[in-house]
CSV table of C-alpha atoms in Angstrom, one decimal:
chain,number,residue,atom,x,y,z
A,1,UNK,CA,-19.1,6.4,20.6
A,2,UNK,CA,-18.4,5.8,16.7
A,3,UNK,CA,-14.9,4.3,16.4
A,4,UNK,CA,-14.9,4.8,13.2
A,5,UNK,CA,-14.2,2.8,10.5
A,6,UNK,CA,-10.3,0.9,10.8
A,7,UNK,CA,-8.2,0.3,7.7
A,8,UNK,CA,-5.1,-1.8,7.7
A,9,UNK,CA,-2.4,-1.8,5.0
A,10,UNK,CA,0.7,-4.3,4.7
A,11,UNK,CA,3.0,-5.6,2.5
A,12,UNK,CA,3.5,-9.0,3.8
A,13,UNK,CA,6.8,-9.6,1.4
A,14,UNK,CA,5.6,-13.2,1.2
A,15,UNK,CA,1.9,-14.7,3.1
A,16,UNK,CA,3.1,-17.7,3.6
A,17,UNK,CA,6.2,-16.7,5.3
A,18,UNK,CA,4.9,-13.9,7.6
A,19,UNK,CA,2.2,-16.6,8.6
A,20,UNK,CA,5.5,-18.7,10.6
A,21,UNK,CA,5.6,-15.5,12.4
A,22,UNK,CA,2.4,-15.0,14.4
A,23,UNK,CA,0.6,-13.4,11.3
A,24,UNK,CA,-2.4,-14.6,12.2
A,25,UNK,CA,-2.2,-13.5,15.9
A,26,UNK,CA,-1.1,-10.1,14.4
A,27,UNK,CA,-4.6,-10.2,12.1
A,28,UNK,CA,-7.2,-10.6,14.6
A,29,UNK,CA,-5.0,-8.1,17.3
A,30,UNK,CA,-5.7,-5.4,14.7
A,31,UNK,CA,-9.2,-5.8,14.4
A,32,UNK,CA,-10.0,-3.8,11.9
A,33,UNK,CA,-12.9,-3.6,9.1
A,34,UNK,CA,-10.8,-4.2,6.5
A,35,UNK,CA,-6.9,-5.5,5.4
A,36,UNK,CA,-5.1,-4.8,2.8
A,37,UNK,CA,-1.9,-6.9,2.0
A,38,UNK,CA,0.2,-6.7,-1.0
A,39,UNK,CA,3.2,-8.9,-2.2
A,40,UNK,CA,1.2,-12.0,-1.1
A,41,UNK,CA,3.7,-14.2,-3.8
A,42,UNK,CA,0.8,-17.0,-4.0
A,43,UNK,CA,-1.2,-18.8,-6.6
A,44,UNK,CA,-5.1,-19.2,-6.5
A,45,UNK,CA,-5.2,-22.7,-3.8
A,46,UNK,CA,-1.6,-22.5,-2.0
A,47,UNK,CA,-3.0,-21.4,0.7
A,48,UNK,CA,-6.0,-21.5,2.9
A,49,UNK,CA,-5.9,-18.2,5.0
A,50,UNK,CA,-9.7,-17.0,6.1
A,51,UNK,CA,-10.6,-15.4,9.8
A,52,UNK,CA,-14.1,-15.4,10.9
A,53,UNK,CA,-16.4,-12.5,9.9
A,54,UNK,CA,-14.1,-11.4,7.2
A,55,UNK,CA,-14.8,-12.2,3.5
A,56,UNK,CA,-10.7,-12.5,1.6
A,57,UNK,CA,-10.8,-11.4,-2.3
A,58,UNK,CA,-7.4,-12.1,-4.6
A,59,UNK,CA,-5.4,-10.9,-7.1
A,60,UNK,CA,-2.7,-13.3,-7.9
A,61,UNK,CA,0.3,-12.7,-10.4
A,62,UNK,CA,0.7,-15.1,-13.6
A,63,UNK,CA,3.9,-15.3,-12.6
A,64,UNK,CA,4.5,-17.8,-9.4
A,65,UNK,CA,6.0,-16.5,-6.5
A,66,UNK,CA,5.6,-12.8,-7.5
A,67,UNK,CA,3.6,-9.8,-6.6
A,68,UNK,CA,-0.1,-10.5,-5.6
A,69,UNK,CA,-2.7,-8.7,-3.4
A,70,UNK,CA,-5.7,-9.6,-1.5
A,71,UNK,CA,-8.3,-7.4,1.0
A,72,UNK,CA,-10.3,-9.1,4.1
A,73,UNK,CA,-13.4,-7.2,4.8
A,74,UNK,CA,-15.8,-7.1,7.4
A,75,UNK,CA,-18.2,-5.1,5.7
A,76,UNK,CA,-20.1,-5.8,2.3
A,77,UNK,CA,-19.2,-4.6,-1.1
A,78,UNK,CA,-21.5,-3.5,-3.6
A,79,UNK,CA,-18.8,-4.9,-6.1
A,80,UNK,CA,-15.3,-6.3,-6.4
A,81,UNK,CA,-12.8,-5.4,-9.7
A,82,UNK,CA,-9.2,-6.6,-10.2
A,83,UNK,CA,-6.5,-5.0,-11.9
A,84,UNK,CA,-6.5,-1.2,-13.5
A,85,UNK,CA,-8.4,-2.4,-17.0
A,86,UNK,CA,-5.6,-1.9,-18.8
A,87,UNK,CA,-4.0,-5.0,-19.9
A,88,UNK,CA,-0.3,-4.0,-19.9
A,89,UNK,CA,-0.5,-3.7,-15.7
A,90,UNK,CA,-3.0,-6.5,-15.2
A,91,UNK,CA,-0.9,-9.6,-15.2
A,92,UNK,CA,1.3,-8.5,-12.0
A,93,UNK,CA,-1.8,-9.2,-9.5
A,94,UNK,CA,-1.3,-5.9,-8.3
A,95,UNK,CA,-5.0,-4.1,-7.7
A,96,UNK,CA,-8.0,-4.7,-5.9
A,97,UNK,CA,-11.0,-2.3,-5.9
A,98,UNK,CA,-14.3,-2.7,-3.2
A,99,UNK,CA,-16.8,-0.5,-4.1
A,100,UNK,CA,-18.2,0.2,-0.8
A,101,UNK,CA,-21.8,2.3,-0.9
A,102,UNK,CA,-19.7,5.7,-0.3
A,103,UNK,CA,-16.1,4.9,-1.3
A,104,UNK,CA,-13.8,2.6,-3.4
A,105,UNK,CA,-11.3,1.2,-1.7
A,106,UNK,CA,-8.3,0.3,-3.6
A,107,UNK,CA,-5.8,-2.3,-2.6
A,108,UNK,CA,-2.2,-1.5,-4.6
A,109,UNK,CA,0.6,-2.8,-5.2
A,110,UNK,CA,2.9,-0.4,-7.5
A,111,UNK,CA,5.8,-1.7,-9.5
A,112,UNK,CA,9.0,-1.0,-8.3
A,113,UNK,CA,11.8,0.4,-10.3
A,114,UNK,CA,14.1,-1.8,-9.8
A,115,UNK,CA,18.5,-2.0,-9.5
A,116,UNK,CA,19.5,1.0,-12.2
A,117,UNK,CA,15.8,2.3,-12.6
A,118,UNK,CA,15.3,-0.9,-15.2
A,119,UNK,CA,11.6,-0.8,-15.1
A,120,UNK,CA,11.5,2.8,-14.7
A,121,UNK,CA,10.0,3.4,-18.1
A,122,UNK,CA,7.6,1.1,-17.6
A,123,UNK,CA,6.5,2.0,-13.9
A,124,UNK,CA,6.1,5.7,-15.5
A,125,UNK,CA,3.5,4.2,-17.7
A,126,UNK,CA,1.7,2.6,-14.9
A,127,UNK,CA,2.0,5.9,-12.9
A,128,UNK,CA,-0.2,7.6,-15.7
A,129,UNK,CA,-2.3,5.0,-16.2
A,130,UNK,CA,-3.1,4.0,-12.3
A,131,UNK,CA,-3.5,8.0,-11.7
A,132,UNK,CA,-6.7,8.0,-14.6
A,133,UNK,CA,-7.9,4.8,-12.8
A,134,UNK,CA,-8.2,6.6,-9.8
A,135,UNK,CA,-9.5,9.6,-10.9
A,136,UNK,CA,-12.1,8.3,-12.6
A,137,UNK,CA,-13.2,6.4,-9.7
A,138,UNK,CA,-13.0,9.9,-7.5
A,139,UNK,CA,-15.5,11.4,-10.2
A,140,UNK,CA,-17.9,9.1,-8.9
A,141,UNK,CA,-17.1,8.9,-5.1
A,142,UNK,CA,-14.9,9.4,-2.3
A,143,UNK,CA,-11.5,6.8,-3.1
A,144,UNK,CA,-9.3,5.1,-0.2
A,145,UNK,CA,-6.1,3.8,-2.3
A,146,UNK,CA,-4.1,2.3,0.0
A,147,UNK,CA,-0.6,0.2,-0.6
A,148,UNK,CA,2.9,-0.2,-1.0
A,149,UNK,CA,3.5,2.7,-3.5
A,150,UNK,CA,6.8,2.1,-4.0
A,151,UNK,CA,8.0,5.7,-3.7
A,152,UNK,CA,9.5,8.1,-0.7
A,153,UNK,CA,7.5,11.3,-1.5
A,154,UNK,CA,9.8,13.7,0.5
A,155,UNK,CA,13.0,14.0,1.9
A,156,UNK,CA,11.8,13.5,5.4
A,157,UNK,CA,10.5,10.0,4.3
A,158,UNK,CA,13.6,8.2,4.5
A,159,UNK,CA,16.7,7.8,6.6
A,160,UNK,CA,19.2,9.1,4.2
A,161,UNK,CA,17.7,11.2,1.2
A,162,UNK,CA,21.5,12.9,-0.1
A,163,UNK,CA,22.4,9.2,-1.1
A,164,UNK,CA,19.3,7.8,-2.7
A,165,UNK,CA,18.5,10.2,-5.3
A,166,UNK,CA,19.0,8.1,-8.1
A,167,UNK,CA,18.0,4.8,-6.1
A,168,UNK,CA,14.4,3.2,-7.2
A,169,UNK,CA,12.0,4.5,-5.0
A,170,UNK,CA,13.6,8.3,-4.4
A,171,UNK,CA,14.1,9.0,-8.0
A,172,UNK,CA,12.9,12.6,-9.1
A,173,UNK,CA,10.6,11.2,-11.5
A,174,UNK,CA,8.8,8.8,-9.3
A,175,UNK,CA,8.8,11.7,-6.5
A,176,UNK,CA,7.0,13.3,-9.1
A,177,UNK,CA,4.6,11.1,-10.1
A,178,UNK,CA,3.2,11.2,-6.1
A,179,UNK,CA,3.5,14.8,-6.5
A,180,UNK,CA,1.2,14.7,-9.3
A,181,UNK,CA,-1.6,12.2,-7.6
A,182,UNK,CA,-1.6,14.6,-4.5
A,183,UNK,CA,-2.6,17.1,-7.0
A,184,UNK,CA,-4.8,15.3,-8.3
A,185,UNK,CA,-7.0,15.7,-5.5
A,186,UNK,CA,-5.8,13.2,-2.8
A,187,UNK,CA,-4.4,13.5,0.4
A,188,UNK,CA,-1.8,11.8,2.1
A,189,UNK,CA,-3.5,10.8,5.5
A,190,UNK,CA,-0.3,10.5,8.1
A,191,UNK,CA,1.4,13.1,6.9
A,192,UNK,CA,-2.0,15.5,7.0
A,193,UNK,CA,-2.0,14.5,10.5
A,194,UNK,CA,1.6,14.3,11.2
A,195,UNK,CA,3.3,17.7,9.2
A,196,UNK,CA,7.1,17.2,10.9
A,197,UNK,CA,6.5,13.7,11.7
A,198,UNK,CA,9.1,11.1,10.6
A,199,UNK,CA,8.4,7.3,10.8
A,200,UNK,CA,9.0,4.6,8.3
A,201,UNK,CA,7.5,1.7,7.1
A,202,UNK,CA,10.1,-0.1,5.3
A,203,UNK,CA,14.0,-1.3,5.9
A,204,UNK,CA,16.2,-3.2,4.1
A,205,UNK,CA,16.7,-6.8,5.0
A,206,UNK,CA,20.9,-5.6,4.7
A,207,UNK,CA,22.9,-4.1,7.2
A,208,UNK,CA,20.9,-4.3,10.3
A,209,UNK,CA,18.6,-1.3,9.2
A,210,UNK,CA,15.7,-1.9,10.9
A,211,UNK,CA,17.6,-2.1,14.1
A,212,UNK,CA,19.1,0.9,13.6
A,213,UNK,CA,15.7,2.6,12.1
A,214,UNK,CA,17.4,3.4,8.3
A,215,UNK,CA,13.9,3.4,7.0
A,216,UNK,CA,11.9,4.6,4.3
A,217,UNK,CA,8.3,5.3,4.5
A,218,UNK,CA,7.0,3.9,1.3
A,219,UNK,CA,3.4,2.5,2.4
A,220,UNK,CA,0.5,4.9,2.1
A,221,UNK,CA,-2.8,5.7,2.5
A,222,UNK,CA,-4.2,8.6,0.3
A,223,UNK,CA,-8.2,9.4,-0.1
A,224,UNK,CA,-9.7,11.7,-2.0
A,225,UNK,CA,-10.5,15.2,-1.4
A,226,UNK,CA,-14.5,14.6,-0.5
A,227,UNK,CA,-12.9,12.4,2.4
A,228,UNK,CA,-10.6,14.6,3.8
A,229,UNK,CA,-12.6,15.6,6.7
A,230,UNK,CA,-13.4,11.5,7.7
A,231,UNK,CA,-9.7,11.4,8.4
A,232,UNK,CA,-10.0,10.5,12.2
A,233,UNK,CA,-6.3,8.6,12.8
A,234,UNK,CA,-3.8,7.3,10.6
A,235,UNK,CA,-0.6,4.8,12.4
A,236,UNK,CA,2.3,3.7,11.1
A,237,UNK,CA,2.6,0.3,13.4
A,238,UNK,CA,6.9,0.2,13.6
A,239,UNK,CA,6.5,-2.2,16.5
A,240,UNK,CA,5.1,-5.0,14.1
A,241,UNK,CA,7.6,-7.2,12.9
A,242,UNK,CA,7.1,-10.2,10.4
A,243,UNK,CA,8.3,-8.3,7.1
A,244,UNK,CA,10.5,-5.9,5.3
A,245,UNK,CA,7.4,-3.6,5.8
A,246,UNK,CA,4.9,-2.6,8.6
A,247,UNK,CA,1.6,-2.3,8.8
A,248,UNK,CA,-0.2,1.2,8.3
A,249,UNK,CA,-3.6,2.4,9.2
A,250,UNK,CA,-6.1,4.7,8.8
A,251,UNK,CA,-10.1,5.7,10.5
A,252,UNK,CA,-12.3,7.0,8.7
A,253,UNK,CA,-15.3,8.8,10.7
C-alpha cells in the first residue's frame, strides 16, 4: 500500500542547540520525504548537518544568529528558489521553495510581531506580499506552504485567547491576514481533519507552560485547493521535545 508522501515541519529555535538534544535521532525516527526547519540561527559553514539519502538546501539570515530555514529532501526537485523576490523580506533567510513536478513546496518562516506589535507594520507588508508569492505559484500548481506562521488563527488555537488579543501572534490584524490566505484558496490541513480539535505547537520558555500545556498552535501546514483531496494525515507531534515548538506533519496521497 501507498504510504503516501510524509512532510515534516519544525521550528528548531536554534540547530545547533536542538542537535545536544537527540535532534538527530529525532530526524531519521521521523522518516519522512521531506523536513522543513525554520529559525535554524546559522551562517553558510557553522555547521555540518546532512543524513543519508536526503539532499539539505539553506537560507541563512545576513544577520548572525537570526532567523534562517533549510528543507532535507528525499526526493528530487525540478528547482530550488530562496526568498519571496522581493527584496525588502529577503535578507531575514526566511523562504525556501522546491518545485516538485506536481507542487511547490514552501519552507516559511514569517516575521513575528514582536513586544508591542513593533514590527507589525512591517509583518503586514510581508503578509501581502508572501500571500501574491503564493498565489502566483498556486496559478501554476498545487502549493504545500508549510512553517512557523507566526499567528493563532482562531480562538481554539491557543490556551488563553481573552488575554492575548493584543499580544503578537493573536492580534486581529494578523488573525486576519490568515483569514485572508485561507481565502485565498488554501486549506489548513489539521484543522480540515481535526474541526474541534485542540493541540498546540508552541509554549513559552516562562512559567512552566509546556508542562502545563499553555500552548498556542502557531505552526501550519496549508496547500492549495487542487490538493485538498491528497490530504491523507496531518500530526501535530506534542510528545517531541528539543524546542519552544514541535514538529508538525502532513501525507499527501
Amino acid at each position: 500500500m501507498d504510504s503516501g508522501i510524509k512532510f515534516i515541519s519544525w521550528n528548531v529555535n536554534g540547530l545547533r542547540a536542538v542537535c545536544g538534544k537527540g535532534f538527530a535521532d529525532i530526524f531519521v525516527n521521523l522518516d519522512a520525504d521531506f523536513v522543513c526547519l525554520q529559525e535554524t540561527k546559522l551562517q553558510a559553514g557553522q555547521i555540518d548537518l546532512e543524513f543519508p539519502g536526503y539532499t539539505s538546501y539553506w537560507n541563512y539570515a545576513d544577520k548572525k544568529g537570526y532567523s534562517g530555514t533549510v528543507t532535507y529532501t528525499r526526493l528530487h526537485p525540478l528547482s530550488v528558489s530562496y526568498g519571496i523576490g522581493v527584496d525588502e523580506h529577503d535578507h531575514e533567510g526566511r523562504v525556501v521553495t522546491l518545485e516538485m513536478p506536481d507542487y511547490y513546496l514552501v519552507n516559511v518562516y514569517v516575521p513575528n510581531s514582536q513586544d508591542g506589535l513593533r514590527r507589525l507594520d512591517y509583518r503586514m507588508r510581508w503578509e501581502d506580499d508572501f500571500r501574491a508569492y503564493l498565489c502566483g505559484l498556486a496559478s501554476r500548481k498545487g502549493v504545500v506552504v508549510c512553517g512557523d506562521m507566526n499567528v493563532a488563527h482562531n480562538e481554539i488555537d491557543l490556551k488563553n485567547p481573552d488575554t492575548n488579543h493584543f499580544n503578537a501572534g493573536f492580534s486581529d490584524q494578523e488573525r486576519g491576514k490568515m483569514t485572508q490566505l485561507l481565502e485565498s484558496g488554501f486549506v489548513d490541513s489539521w484543522r480540515l481533519l481535526n474541526p474541534d480539535g485542540v493541540k498546540y505547537s508552541w509554549w513559552s520558555y516562562r512559567m512552566a507552560a509546556r508542562e502545563r500545556n499553555v500552548g498556542w498552535r502557531i505552526d501550519y501546514f496549508l496547500v492549495s485547493g487542487q490538493l485538498r483531496d491528497r490530504i491523507a494525515g496531518a500530526e501535530i507531534h506534542n510528545r517531541i521535545f528539543g524546542s519552544d515548538h514541535c514538529p508538525v506533519e502532513l501525507i499527501l496521497k
